[in-house]
Amino acid sequence: MPHINAGKTKPEYDVIVVGSGAAGGQTAYTLAMDGAKVLMLEAGRDYDPVKETPMFQTRHQAPLRDSGTPEKPFGFYDATVDGGWKVPHEPYTNASEKSEEQFWWWRARMLGGRTNHWGRISLRNGEYDFKGKSRDGVGIDWPIGYSDVEPYYDKVESLIGVYGSNEGLENTPNSPEGVLQAPPKARASEIYTRKHAQKLGIPVIPIHRAVLSERLNSKKIPKRLHPNNPKAARILAQEMDQRLACFWATPCGRGCSIKANYQSTTVHIPPALASGNLDIITDAMAREVEIDATGKATGVNFIDKTTGLDYSVKGKIVALAASSCESARIMLNSKSALFPNGIANSSGKVGKYIMDTVGAGLGGQIPAWENMPPHNEDGAGGGHSYVPWWLYKEQLAGKLDFPRGYHIEMGGSRGTPRVGTFNGLEDYTGGSYGKQLKEDARRYYGSFMSYAGRGEMVPNDDCYLEIDDKVTDKWGIPVAKFHWKWSDYEIRQAAHMHKTFAELITEMGGTITDEVDTTGKKAILPGGLIIHEVGGTIMGANSKTSVCNEFSQTWDVKNLFITDGGPFCSNADKNPTLTIMALAWRSADYMMDEMKKGNI
Amino acid sequence: MDTLNESTRRELVESKRMDRRSAIKWMLTASATVPFLNTGSFGQSGPSIPTPQGYGSDPNLVIPESPPWERILNAEQLKTVTALSDVILPRTGNSPSASELKVPDFIDEWVSAPYPDQVGDREVILPGLKWINDESQKRFKKPFYNLSEAQQTKICDDICYLPKAKRRYKNAAEFFAKYRDLSMGGYYTTNEGAREVGYVGNVALARFDGPPPEVLKFLRVDKAPW
């Protein structure tokens, strides 16, 4: 069984954390730095970004020039290994055969999980985002508000390093002075978009991303994060010194060997390991949470994928951080006389209210950009600018036919050419080939723009997972079966996205390269495609309507926690990872307090 | 996620659908020689088994190995591929031709690959290569790769733009569009091709200064917003 930092498993741990991504990484970090003995179980293999990241490798060196395939959906060089919407030997099913009623479930079986490849967009939820139902009558309110999470946003941003700016816009919180790093300069396409978006009343501001635009201050930040814990501060300072600032090249999705961007494997796990309080077992596929006769969790049963053998490990607390849907699956598979419908599921809500982000995009060709002088705009390996949701007032006044907002991400295209960069160029060239085609390629390269809407989905009764009683994975574990249906809220929002992008492209003097969908039905991408899966074990004010309390502690089993996106009551347009980490930190603080008080 | 990923997502869902449709259309109307494989989409559930002959879900990213699948183009097809790629992207001055940048090898790698997108493209490319040689024989009694430049141009002019192609050339024009896309993909993903088209980057910088003044002037913007 592959161990990291553990010759063999200890007889008992304070906390067993299932998962090693944003949630597992943050949970283990907080606990281990505070002195708890932690065992982390990861279903995939060990992974080291320092050794394994293809930093300057060119597309030319990769099979199919780095194009996406079912085995590497975001391209050969994408950091994800053993992952994607299909994972070998680990199927899932959908109840419906209709494509619009299917959920695409992305998993990454590797240490660090999905944090290795993610877009690093790190936006805070605002006050409205926790209390949507109180504001507009739909969805589910969180039992907590922005002020409860705010200090943890401050901590997480300080720890991982986030660039961005404070703009003071509605429901778009500022960070305290000195927490955010300087945002990189806007790219040409972003500047031009901003100039024209202003005329439509659409703001373009620096985006927030977990990428170091400068080195972290290892003298100040560790002491601020661990004020009464000099050992933790010293370890963190040493690890922070290992992280370099971005050198403005190579896409973040490949990972980062200089540790300039956030990955659980470069930011959370190294200091937690250095504390001596964290053991990790990789290739450990959790099967179920085990309980004793009193209904208390005793530990986790897992399968060592390298041998196929079963093991049980003991812990005073079990923290599931396996991803929203995987944690729900583990809970539903943890059946006992006390919990015949799955552990901590007396409410029947485990697996319910799964959410993704509403996604729709539209492209344009901008004549004003043709033959632009060549220049380097690789930048921070992701966006430098975005449009925050800007129509809160109109929405509240009932002027829009959908209840929640979206933000806009944008991609100009002076990036390194892909196989498909020039697909369909004949629409502009009239079918040129030969010498003329080469001139056309130079003319049109970099004149294309794409806008992507990322919007809030309102949780609904039609989106949930259950256990498929007919299908098991290679390890014999029953698989998740999904039910999915966008409501009119999301479909109308997608239509609004297309309308907005079309107006914007037209205002820029461009032509639209895709079909504008005024119904939203074709524009909206399938559920799960944005990989912002949250919900499934929602938190709430009571045990009848929710699975866990505001600290992500299950109502039914007080030493069982869910620290991934499962407890989310809503899925704001703000990408969920930063909030997952903030809530995991808050939950881990609570675990420490409860253990100290002897309550757990 | 960044928007590069957005376009990847869109390609996954939509353009593949288009490709599949045109592949099916080709099958129905042309004398195709390759059976259509219904390979399904990425995201759907069902048995998840590794792609036979694929590079797997955990290849070495730092030192990529050669693609493991067998190449399917024969010598005759490769000659046609080389000639057609060079008609599409010929040597011009100091700018190399497609074959000088080994685009034919890329096309062979692509159409031989076991994945759904590439299998779909194979179903357009192989019958297309056959068509263009048949057409060359019909018109000039020679295979395409032995035609003069003027003769090659005569055929390509008939099929280079789908909206204006005569009805009897519609299928061939679909092939040509796909073939041109792939040739450009193979050409401009080389370092030389990327440089030629105006890509600047993939080098470590101490600072990112944003667009230089001549670009701001080009965009008619007074100054960078931040």
PDB file of N, CA, C and O in Angstrom, chain A residues 45 56-57 64-65 69 71 76 82 85-87 89 92 102 184-185 195 247 368 370 378 409-411 423 431-434 438 454 529-530, chain B residues 1 3 6 9 12 42-45 48 51 55-58 61-62 88 90 95-96 109 115 157 180-181 186 189 199 202 205 218 220 226:
ATOM      1  N   ARG A  45      -3.196   8.185  -7.532  1.00  0.00           N
ATOM      2  CA  ARG A  45      -1.788   7.950  -7.240  1.00  0.00           C
ATOM      3  C   ARG A  45      -1.126   9.202  -6.663  1.00  0.00           C
ATOM      4  O   ARG A  45      -1.677  10.294  -6.697  1.00  0.00           O
ATOM      5  N   PHE A  56       7.472  24.001 -20.337  1.00  0.00           N
ATOM      6  CA  PHE A  56       7.703  24.697 -21.609  1.00  0.00           C
ATOM      7  C   PHE A  56       7.561  23.764 -22.817  1.00  0.00           C
ATOM      8  O   PHE A  56       7.864  24.147 -23.933  1.00  0.00           O
ATOM      9  N   GLN A  57       7.127  22.542 -22.561  1.00  0.00           N
ATOM     10  CA  GLN A  57       6.946  21.616 -23.673  1.00  0.00           C
ATOM     11  C   GLN A  57       5.957  22.221 -24.665  1.00  0.00           C
ATOM     12  O   GLN A  57       4.949  22.806 -24.272  1.00  0.00           O
ATOM     13  N   LEU A  64      -1.033  14.133 -31.008  1.00  0.00           N
ATOM     14  CA  LEU A  64      -2.164  14.911 -31.523  1.00  0.00           C
ATOM     15  C   LEU A  64      -2.033  16.394 -31.183  1.00  0.00           C
ATOM     16  O   LEU A  64      -3.019  17.110 -31.077  1.00  0.00           O
ATOM     17  N   ARG A  65      -0.779  16.817 -30.976  1.00  0.00           N
ATOM     18  CA  ARG A  65      -0.475  18.225 -30.698  1.00  0.00           C
ATOM     19  C   ARG A  65      -1.277  18.765 -29.505  1.00  0.00           C
ATOM     20  O   ARG A  65      -1.789  19.884 -29.531  1.00  0.00           O
ATOM     21  N   THR A  69      -8.684  14.428 -25.825  1.00  0.00           N
ATOM     22  CA  THR A  69      -9.171  13.085 -26.165  1.00  0.00           C
ATOM     23  C   THR A  69      -9.959  12.580 -24.953  1.00  0.00           C
ATOM     24  O   THR A  69      -9.852  13.167 -23.874  1.00  0.00           O
ATOM     25  N   GLU A  71      -9.203  10.335 -23.064  1.00  0.00           N
ATOM     26  CA  GLU A  71      -8.264   9.994 -21.999  1.00  0.00           C
ATOM     27  C   GLU A  71      -7.627  11.234 -21.366  1.00  0.00           C
ATOM     28  O   GLU A  71      -7.160  11.182 -20.231  1.00  0.00           O
ATOM     29  N   PHE A  76      -3.379  16.777 -23.915  1.00  0.00           N
ATOM     30  CA  PHE A  76      -2.355  15.871 -23.406  1.00  0.00           C
ATOM     31  C   PHE A  76      -1.644  16.430 -22.177  1.00  0.00           C
ATOM     32  O   PHE A  76      -1.371  15.726 -21.219  1.00  0.00           O
ATOM     33  N   ASP A  82      -5.327  10.092 -14.809  1.00  0.00           N
ATOM     34  CA  ASP A  82      -6.370   9.160 -14.378  1.00  0.00           C
ATOM     35  C   ASP A  82      -7.656   9.907 -14.036  1.00  0.00           C
ATOM     36  O   ASP A  82      -8.264   9.664 -12.989  1.00  0.00           O
ATOM     37  N   TRP A  85     -14.118  13.075 -17.560  1.00  0.00           N
ATOM     38  CA  TRP A  85     -15.535  12.738 -17.426  1.00  0.00           C
ATOM     39  C   TRP A  85     -15.733  11.234 -17.479  1.00  0.00           C
ATOM     40  O   TRP A  85     -16.808  10.739 -17.237  1.00  0.00           O
ATOM     41  N   LYS A  86     -14.668  10.539 -17.867  1.00  0.00           N
ATOM     42  CA  LYS A  86     -14.680   9.089 -17.753  1.00  0.00           C
ATOM     43  C   LYS A  86     -13.395   8.688 -17.061  1.00  0.00           C
ATOM     44  O   LYS A  86     -12.319   9.148 -17.435  1.00  0.00           O
ATOM     45  N   VAL A  87     -13.505   7.865 -16.066  1.00  0.00           N
ATOM     46  CA  VAL A  87     -12.335   7.358 -15.361  1.00  0.00           C
ATOM     47  C   VAL A  87     -12.293   5.846 -15.599  1.00  0.00           C
ATOM     48  O   VAL A  87     -13.311   5.175 -15.410  1.00  0.00           O
ATOM     49  N   HIS A  89     -12.417   2.154 -15.421  1.00  0.00           N
ATOM     50  CA  HIS A  89     -12.893   1.158 -14.447  1.00  0.00           C
ATOM     51  C   HIS A  89     -13.791   1.735 -13.360  1.00  0.00           C
ATOM     52  O   HIS A  89     -14.155   1.033 -12.431  1.00  0.00           O
ATOM     53  N   TYR A  92     -20.090   5.685 -13.866  1.00  0.00           N
ATOM     54  CA  TYR A  92     -21.286   6.156 -13.163  1.00  0.00           C
ATOM     55  C   TYR A  92     -22.409   6.058 -14.179  1.00  0.00           C
ATOM     56  O   TYR A  92     -22.144   5.813 -15.358  1.00  0.00           O
ATOM     57  N   GLN A 102     -28.662  14.480 -18.512  1.00  0.00           N
ATOM     58  CA  GLN A 102     -27.535  13.713 -17.998  1.00  0.00           C
ATOM     59  C   GLN A 102     -26.507  14.628 -17.348  1.00  0.00           C
ATOM     60  O   GLN A 102     -26.333  15.772 -17.746  1.00  0.00           O
ATOM     61  N   PRO A 184      -2.212  41.178 -12.878  1.00  0.00           N
ATOM     62  CA  PRO A 184      -1.419  41.441 -14.083  1.00  0.00           C
ATOM     63  C   PRO A 184      -2.153  42.394 -15.018  1.00  0.00           C
ATOM     64  O   PRO A 184      -3.382  42.502 -14.979  1.00  0.00           O
ATOM     65  N   LYS A 185      -1.385  43.079 -15.846  1.00  0.00           N
ATOM     66  CA  LYS A 185      -1.961  44.021 -16.812  1.00  0.00           C
ATOM     67  C   LYS A 185      -2.963  43.305 -17.711  1.00  0.00           C
ATOM     68  O   LYS A 185      -2.773  42.126 -18.058  1.00  0.00           O
ATOM     69  N   LYS A 195     -13.212  48.744 -23.298  1.00  0.00           N
ATOM     70  CA  LYS A 195     -13.552  50.030 -23.921  1.00  0.00           C
ATOM     71  C   LYS A 195     -14.976  49.990 -24.479  1.00  0.00           C
ATOM     72  O   LYS A 195     -15.745  50.936 -24.319  1.00  0.00           O
ATOM     73  N   PHE A 247       6.266  33.454 -13.813  1.00  0.00           N
ATOM     74  CA  PHE A 247       7.171  34.036 -14.808  1.00  0.00           C
ATOM     75  C   PHE A 247       6.466  34.245 -16.149  1.00  0.00           C
ATOM     76  O   PHE A 247       7.072  34.367 -17.177  1.00  0.00           O
ATOM     77  N   ALA A 368     -11.102  44.779 -36.194  1.00  0.00           N
ATOM     78  CA  ALA A 368     -10.125  45.761 -35.702  1.00  0.00           C
ATOM     79  C   ALA A 368      -8.860  45.090 -35.164  1.00  0.00           C
ATOM     80  O   ALA A 368      -7.854  45.755 -34.937  1.00  0.00           O
ATOM     81  N   GLU A 370      -7.382  42.459 -36.739  1.00  0.00           N
ATOM     82  CA  GLU A 370      -6.639  41.777 -37.806  1.00  0.00           C
ATOM     83  C   GLU A 370      -5.281  42.447 -37.992  1.00  0.00           C
ATOM     84  O   GLU A 370      -5.175  43.676 -37.933  1.00  0.00           O
ATOM     85  N   ASP A 378       1.133  35.789 -23.208  1.00  0.00           N
ATOM     86  CA  ASP A 378       0.923  34.563 -22.426  1.00  0.00           C
ATOM     87  C   ASP A 378       0.401  34.901 -21.020  1.00  0.00           C
ATOM     88  O   ASP A 378      -0.558  34.315 -20.549  1.00  0.00           O
ATOM     89  N   GLU A 409     -16.231  35.366 -18.382  1.00  0.00           N
ATOM     90  CA  GLU A 409     -14.796  35.159 -18.585  1.00  0.00           C
ATOM     91  C   GLU A 409     -14.520  35.343 -20.065  1.00  0.00           C
ATOM     92  O   GLU A 409     -15.410  35.180 -20.889  1.00  0.00           O
ATOM     93  N   MET A 410     -13.310  35.716 -20.393  1.00  0.00           N
ATOM     94  CA  MET A 410     -13.037  35.995 -21.805  1.00  0.00           C
ATOM     95  C   MET A 410     -11.680  35.463 -22.231  1.00  0.00           C
ATOM     96  O   MET A 410     -10.752  35.381 -21.441  1.00  0.00           O
ATOM     97  N   GLY A 411     -11.626  35.067 -23.485  1.00  0.00           N
ATOM     98  CA  GLY A 411     -10.370  34.542 -24.008  1.00  0.00           C
ATOM     99  C   GLY A 411     -10.060  35.106 -25.376  1.00  0.00           C
ATOM    100  O   GLY A 411     -10.737  34.793 -26.349  1.00  0.00           O
ATOM    101  N   ASN A 423      -9.751  26.386 -37.560  1.00  0.00           N
ATOM    102  CA  ASN A 423     -10.910  25.662 -38.102  1.00  0.00           C
ATOM    103  C   ASN A 423     -11.966  26.637 -38.615  1.00  0.00           C
ATOM    104  O   ASN A 423     -12.323  27.589 -37.925  1.00  0.00           O
ATOM    105  N   GLY A 431     -12.334  30.610 -48.782  1.00  0.00           N
ATOM    106  CA  GLY A 431     -11.781  29.316 -49.208  1.00  0.00           C
ATOM    107  C   GLY A 431     -10.362  29.379 -49.736  1.00  0.00           C
ATOM    108  O   GLY A 431      -9.947  28.528 -50.523  1.00  0.00           O
ATOM    109  N   SER A 432      -9.593  30.338 -49.283  1.00  0.00           N
ATOM    110  CA  SER A 432      -8.235  30.484 -49.815  1.00  0.00           C
ATOM    111  C   SER A 432      -7.371  29.272 -49.489  1.00  0.00           C
ATOM    112  O   SER A 432      -7.607  28.552 -48.516  1.00  0.00           O
ATOM    113  N   TYR A 433      -6.389  29.045 -50.341  1.00  0.00           N
ATOM    114  CA  TYR A 433      -5.338  28.069 -50.060  1.00  0.00           C
ATOM    115  C   TYR A 433      -4.079  28.547 -50.750  1.00  0.00           C
ATOM    116  O   TYR A 433      -4.108  29.511 -51.534  1.00  0.00           O
ATOM    117  N   GLY A 434      -2.966  27.896 -50.428  1.00  0.00           N
ATOM    118  CA  GLY A 434      -1.708  28.330 -51.035  1.00  0.00           C
ATOM    119  C   GLY A 434      -1.160  29.582 -50.356  1.00  0.00           C
ATOM    120  O   GLY A 434      -1.398  29.823 -49.167  1.00  0.00           O
ATOM    121  N   LYS A 438      -1.586  31.492 -46.281  1.00  0.00           N
ATOM    122  CA  LYS A 438      -0.583  31.859 -45.274  1.00  0.00           C
ATOM    123  C   LYS A 438      -0.730  33.328 -44.857  1.00  0.00           C
ATOM    124  O   LYS A 438      -0.587  33.669 -43.683  1.00  0.00           O
ATOM    125  N   ARG A 454     -20.665  32.342 -16.793  1.00  0.00           N
ATOM    126  CA  ARG A 454     -20.642  31.366 -15.695  1.00  0.00           C
ATOM    127  C   ARG A 454     -21.664  31.821 -14.669  1.00  0.00           C
ATOM    128  O   ARG A 454     -21.441  32.815 -13.965  1.00  0.00           O
ATOM    129  N   LEU A 529     -20.452  20.017 -16.913  1.00  0.00           N
ATOM    130  CA  LEU A 529     -19.384  20.351 -17.855  1.00  0.00           C
ATOM    131  C   LEU A 529     -18.469  21.458 -17.328  1.00  0.00           C
ATOM    132  O   LEU A 529     -17.311  21.560 -17.711  1.00  0.00           O
ATOM    133  N   ILE A 530     -19.002  22.303 -16.444  1.00  0.00           N
ATOM    134  CA  ILE A 530     -18.171  23.389 -15.908  1.00  0.00           C
ATOM    135  C   ILE A 530     -17.339  22.884 -14.716  1.00  0.00           C
ATOM    136  O   ILE A 530     -16.438  23.558 -14.246  1.00  0.00           O
TER     137      ILE A 530
ATOM    138  N   MET B   1     -12.542  28.111 -14.447  1.00  0.00           N
ATOM    139  CA  MET B   1     -11.865  27.621 -15.658  1.00  0.00           C
ATOM    140  C   MET B   1     -11.588  28.785 -16.596  1.00  0.00           C
ATOM    141  O   MET B   1     -12.372  29.713 -16.693  1.00  0.00           O
ATOM    142  N   THR B   3     -10.954  30.472 -20.417  1.00  0.00           N
ATOM    143  CA  THR B   3     -11.807  30.358 -21.592  1.00  0.00           C
ATOM    144  C   THR B   3     -11.194  29.484 -22.665  1.00  0.00           C
ATOM    145  O   THR B   3     -11.878  29.077 -23.577  1.00  0.00           O
ATOM    146  N   GLU B   6     -13.033  26.788 -22.037  1.00  0.00           N
ATOM    147  CA  GLU B   6     -14.374  26.983 -22.564  1.00  0.00           C
ATOM    148  C   GLU B   6     -14.456  26.501 -24.003  1.00  0.00           C
ATOM    149  O   GLU B   6     -15.381  25.802 -24.391  1.00  0.00           O
ATOM    150  N   ARG B   9     -14.399  22.830 -24.095  1.00  0.00           N
ATOM    151  CA  ARG B   9     -15.702  22.281 -23.726  1.00  0.00           C
ATOM    152  C   ARG B   9     -16.670  22.342 -24.891  1.00  0.00           C
ATOM    153  O   ARG B   9     -17.409  21.420 -25.170  1.00  0.00           O
ATOM    154  N   LEU B  12     -15.986  19.849 -27.426  1.00  0.00           N
ATOM    155  CA  LEU B  12     -16.414  18.529 -26.976  1.00  0.00           C
ATOM    156  C   LEU B  12     -17.879  18.306 -27.292  1.00  0.00           C
ATOM    157  O   LEU B  12     -18.279  17.254 -27.747  1.00  0.00           O
ATOM    158  N   PHE B  42     -17.889  11.576 -24.730  1.00  0.00           N
ATOM    159  CA  PHE B  42     -17.010  11.424 -23.560  1.00  0.00           C
ATOM    160  C   PHE B  42     -17.764  11.244 -22.260  1.00  0.00           C
ATOM    161  O   PHE B  42     -17.393  10.477 -21.407  1.00  0.00           O
ATOM    162  N   GLY B  43     -18.784  12.053 -22.104  1.00  0.00           N
ATOM    163  CA  GLY B  43     -19.315  12.240 -20.766  1.00  0.00           C
ATOM    164  C   GLY B  43     -20.319  11.201 -20.371  1.00  0.00           C
ATOM    165  O   GLY B  43     -20.666  11.067 -19.222  1.00  0.00           O
ATOM    166  N   GLN B  44     -20.810  10.477 -21.355  1.00  0.00           N
ATOM    167  CA  GLN B  44     -21.890   9.581 -21.024  1.00  0.00           C
ATOM    168  C   GLN B  44     -21.405   8.407 -20.222  1.00  0.00           C
ATOM    169  O   GLN B  44     -20.264   7.976 -20.309  1.00  0.00           O
ATOM    170  N   SER B  45     -22.331   7.912 -19.477  1.00  0.00           N
ATOM    171  CA  SER B  45     -21.994   6.816 -18.597  1.00  0.00           C
ATOM    172  C   SER B  45     -21.895   5.525 -19.385  1.00  0.00           C
ATOM    173  O   SER B  45     -22.014   5.513 -20.587  1.00  0.00           O
ATOM    174  N   SER B  48     -16.534   2.060 -18.543  1.00  0.00           N
ATOM    175  CA  SER B  48     -15.370   2.912 -18.743  1.00  0.00           C
ATOM    176  C   SER B  48     -14.152   2.030 -18.868  1.00  0.00           C
ATOM    177  O   SER B  48     -13.631   1.558 -17.877  1.00  0.00           O
ATOM    178  N   THR B  51      -9.081   3.302 -23.816  1.00  0.00           N
ATOM    179  CA  THR B  51      -9.149   3.196 -25.268  1.00  0.00           C
ATOM    180  C   THR B  51      -8.067   2.241 -25.765  1.00  0.00           C
ATOM    181  O   THR B  51      -6.894   2.439 -25.470  1.00  0.00           O
ATOM    182  N   TYR B  55      -3.051   6.411 -25.586  1.00  0.00           N
ATOM    183  CA  TYR B  55      -1.867   6.641 -24.745  1.00  0.00           C
ATOM    184  C   TYR B  55      -2.188   6.495 -23.264  1.00  0.00           C
ATOM    185  O   TYR B  55      -1.326   6.654 -22.410  1.00  0.00           O
ATOM    186  N   GLY B  56      -3.470   6.182 -22.964  1.00  0.00           N
ATOM    187  CA  GLY B  56      -3.828   5.939 -21.572  1.00  0.00           C
ATOM    188  C   GLY B  56      -4.129   7.213 -20.822  1.00  0.00           C
ATOM    189  O   GLY B  56      -3.951   8.319 -21.333  1.00  0.00           O
ATOM    190  N   SER B  57      -4.575   7.064 -19.582  1.00  0.00           N
ATOM    191  CA  SER B  57      -4.975   8.236 -18.806  1.00  0.00           C
ATOM    192  C   SER B  57      -3.830   8.777 -17.954  1.00  0.00           C
ATOM    193  O   SER B  57      -4.007   9.732 -17.226  1.00  0.00           O
ATOM    194  N   ASP B  58      -2.662   8.181 -18.054  1.00  0.00           N
ATOM    195  CA  ASP B  58      -1.532   8.646 -17.244  1.00  0.00           C
ATOM    196  C   ASP B  58      -0.216   8.555 -18.018  1.00  0.00           C
ATOM    197  O   ASP B  58       0.731   7.905 -17.589  1.00  0.00           O
ATOM    198  N   LEU B  61       4.095  13.141 -19.225  1.00  0.00           N
ATOM    199  CA  LEU B  61       3.866  14.455 -19.832  1.00  0.00           C
ATOM    200  C   LEU B  61       5.159  15.213 -20.073  1.00  0.00           C
ATOM    201  O   LEU B  61       5.225  16.099 -20.917  1.00  0.00           O
ATOM    202  N   VAL B  62       6.169  14.896 -19.300  1.00  0.00           N
ATOM    203  CA  VAL B  62       7.415  15.665 -19.380  1.00  0.00           C
ATOM    204  C   VAL B  62       8.250  15.227 -20.582  1.00  0.00           C
ATOM    205  O   VAL B  62       8.828  16.050 -21.288  1.00  0.00           O
ATOM    206  N   ILE B  88      -1.852  23.339 -50.283  1.00  0.00           N
ATOM    207  CA  ILE B  88      -2.550  24.193 -49.311  1.00  0.00           C
ATOM    208  C   ILE B  88      -1.566  25.140 -48.625  1.00  0.00           C
ATOM    209  O   ILE B  88      -1.849  26.327 -48.436  1.00  0.00           O
ATOM    210  N   PRO B  90       2.170  25.935 -49.372  1.00  0.00           N
ATOM    211  CA  PRO B  90       3.421  25.766 -50.126  1.00  0.00           C
ATOM    212  C   PRO B  90       4.574  26.563 -49.499  1.00  0.00           C
ATOM    213  O   PRO B  90       4.348  27.395 -48.620  1.00  0.00           O
ATOM    214  N   SER B  95       9.462  30.981 -45.852  1.00  0.00           N
ATOM    215  CA  SER B  95       8.472  30.233 -45.076  1.00  0.00           C
ATOM    216  C   SER B  95       8.359  28.811 -45.618  1.00  0.00           C
ATOM    217  O   SER B  95       8.080  28.609 -46.799  1.00  0.00           O
ATOM    218  N   PRO B  96       8.574  27.814 -44.760  1.00  0.00           N
ATOM    219  CA  PRO B  96       8.621  26.429 -45.240  1.00  0.00           C
ATOM    220  C   PRO B  96       7.256  25.916 -45.714  1.00  0.00           C
ATOM    221  O   PRO B  96       6.214  26.468 -45.365  1.00  0.00           O
ATOM    222  N   GLU B 109      -0.655  10.595 -38.247  1.00  0.00           N
ATOM    223  CA  GLU B 109      -0.854  10.366 -36.808  1.00  0.00           C
ATOM    224  C   GLU B 109      -2.319  10.614 -36.429  1.00  0.00           C
ATOM    225  O   GLU B 109      -2.936   9.844 -35.691  1.00  0.00           O
ATOM    226  N   TYR B 115      -9.241   7.682 -31.138  1.00  0.00           N
ATOM    227  CA  TYR B 115     -10.249   8.445 -30.393  1.00  0.00           C
ATOM    228  C   TYR B 115     -11.400   8.914 -31.298  1.00  0.00           C
ATOM    229  O   TYR B 115     -11.230   9.042 -32.511  1.00  0.00           O
ATOM    230  N   ASP B 157      -9.531  24.382 -56.987  1.00  0.00           N
ATOM    231  CA  ASP B 157     -10.419  25.533 -57.130  1.00  0.00           C
ATOM    232  C   ASP B 157     -11.894  25.124 -57.124  1.00  0.00           C
ATOM    233  O   ASP B 157     -12.757  25.892 -56.702  1.00  0.00           O
ATOM    234  N   ARG B 180      -7.952  21.050 -44.979  1.00  0.00           N
ATOM    235  CA  ARG B 180      -7.258  22.335 -44.792  1.00  0.00           C
ATOM    236  C   ARG B 180      -7.140  22.653 -43.299  1.00  0.00           C
ATOM    237  O   ARG B 180      -6.075  23.081 -42.834  1.00  0.00           O
ATOM    238  N   ASP B 181      -8.238  22.439 -42.549  1.00  0.00           N
ATOM    239  CA  ASP B 181      -8.179  22.665 -41.092  1.00  0.00           C
ATOM    240  C   ASP B 181      -7.054  21.836 -40.458  1.00  0.00           C
ATOM    241  O   ASP B 181      -6.271  22.345 -39.653  1.00  0.00           O
ATOM    242  N   GLY B 186      -1.663  21.155 -38.179  1.00  0.00           N
ATOM    243  CA  GLY B 186      -0.346  20.519 -38.136  1.00  0.00           C
ATOM    244  C   GLY B 186       0.779  21.514 -38.381  1.00  0.00           C
ATOM    245  O   GLY B 186       1.867  21.400 -37.804  1.00  0.00           O
ATOM    246  N   THR B 189       1.029  24.447 -35.327  1.00  0.00           N
ATOM    247  CA  THR B 189       1.409  23.963 -33.994  1.00  0.00           C
ATOM    248  C   THR B 189       2.891  23.594 -33.924  1.00  0.00           C
ATOM    249  O   THR B 189       3.361  23.162 -32.876  1.00  0.00           O
ATOM    250  N   TYR B 199       2.818  34.267 -33.211  1.00  0.00           N
ATOM    251  CA  TYR B 199       2.793  33.937 -31.787  1.00  0.00           C
ATOM    252  C   TYR B 199       4.144  34.271 -31.177  1.00  0.00           C
ATOM    253  O   TYR B 199       5.197  33.891 -31.694  1.00  0.00           O
ATOM    254  N   ASN B 202       5.995  31.675 -24.644  1.00  0.00           N
ATOM    255  CA  ASN B 202       6.604  30.452 -24.106  1.00  0.00           C
ATOM    256  C   ASN B 202       8.035  30.698 -23.636  1.00  0.00           C
ATOM    257  O   ASN B 202       8.889  29.833 -23.757  1.00  0.00           O
ATOM    258  N   LEU B 205       9.486  35.447 -18.283  1.00  0.00           N
ATOM    259  CA  LEU B 205       9.690  36.905 -18.233  1.00  0.00           C
ATOM    260  C   LEU B 205       9.787  37.346 -16.775  1.00  0.00           C
ATOM    261  O   LEU B 205       9.128  36.768 -15.906  1.00  0.00           O
ATOM    262  N   PHE B 218      -2.633  50.802 -31.958  1.00  0.00           N
ATOM    263  CA  PHE B 218      -3.344  50.013 -32.972  1.00  0.00           C
ATOM    264  C   PHE B 218      -4.818  49.842 -32.593  1.00  0.00           C
ATOM    265  O   PHE B 218      -5.711  49.898 -33.430  1.00  0.00           O
ATOM    266  N   ARG B 220      -6.460  51.871 -30.739  1.00  0.00           N
ATOM    267  CA  ARG B 220      -7.002  53.212 -30.467  1.00  0.00           C
ATOM    268  C   ARG B 220      -7.443  53.347 -29.013  1.00  0.00           C
ATOM    269  O   ARG B 220      -8.552  53.789 -28.706  1.00  0.00           O
ATOM    270  N   TRP B 226      -5.205  49.302 -16.141  1.00  0.00           N
ATOM    271  CA  TRP B 226      -4.495  49.109 -14.863  1.00  0.00           C
ATOM    272  C   TRP B 226      -3.149  48.504 -15.124  1.00  0.00           C
ATOM    273  O   TRP B 226      -2.908  48.034 -16.227  1.00  0.00           O
TER     274      TRP B 226
END
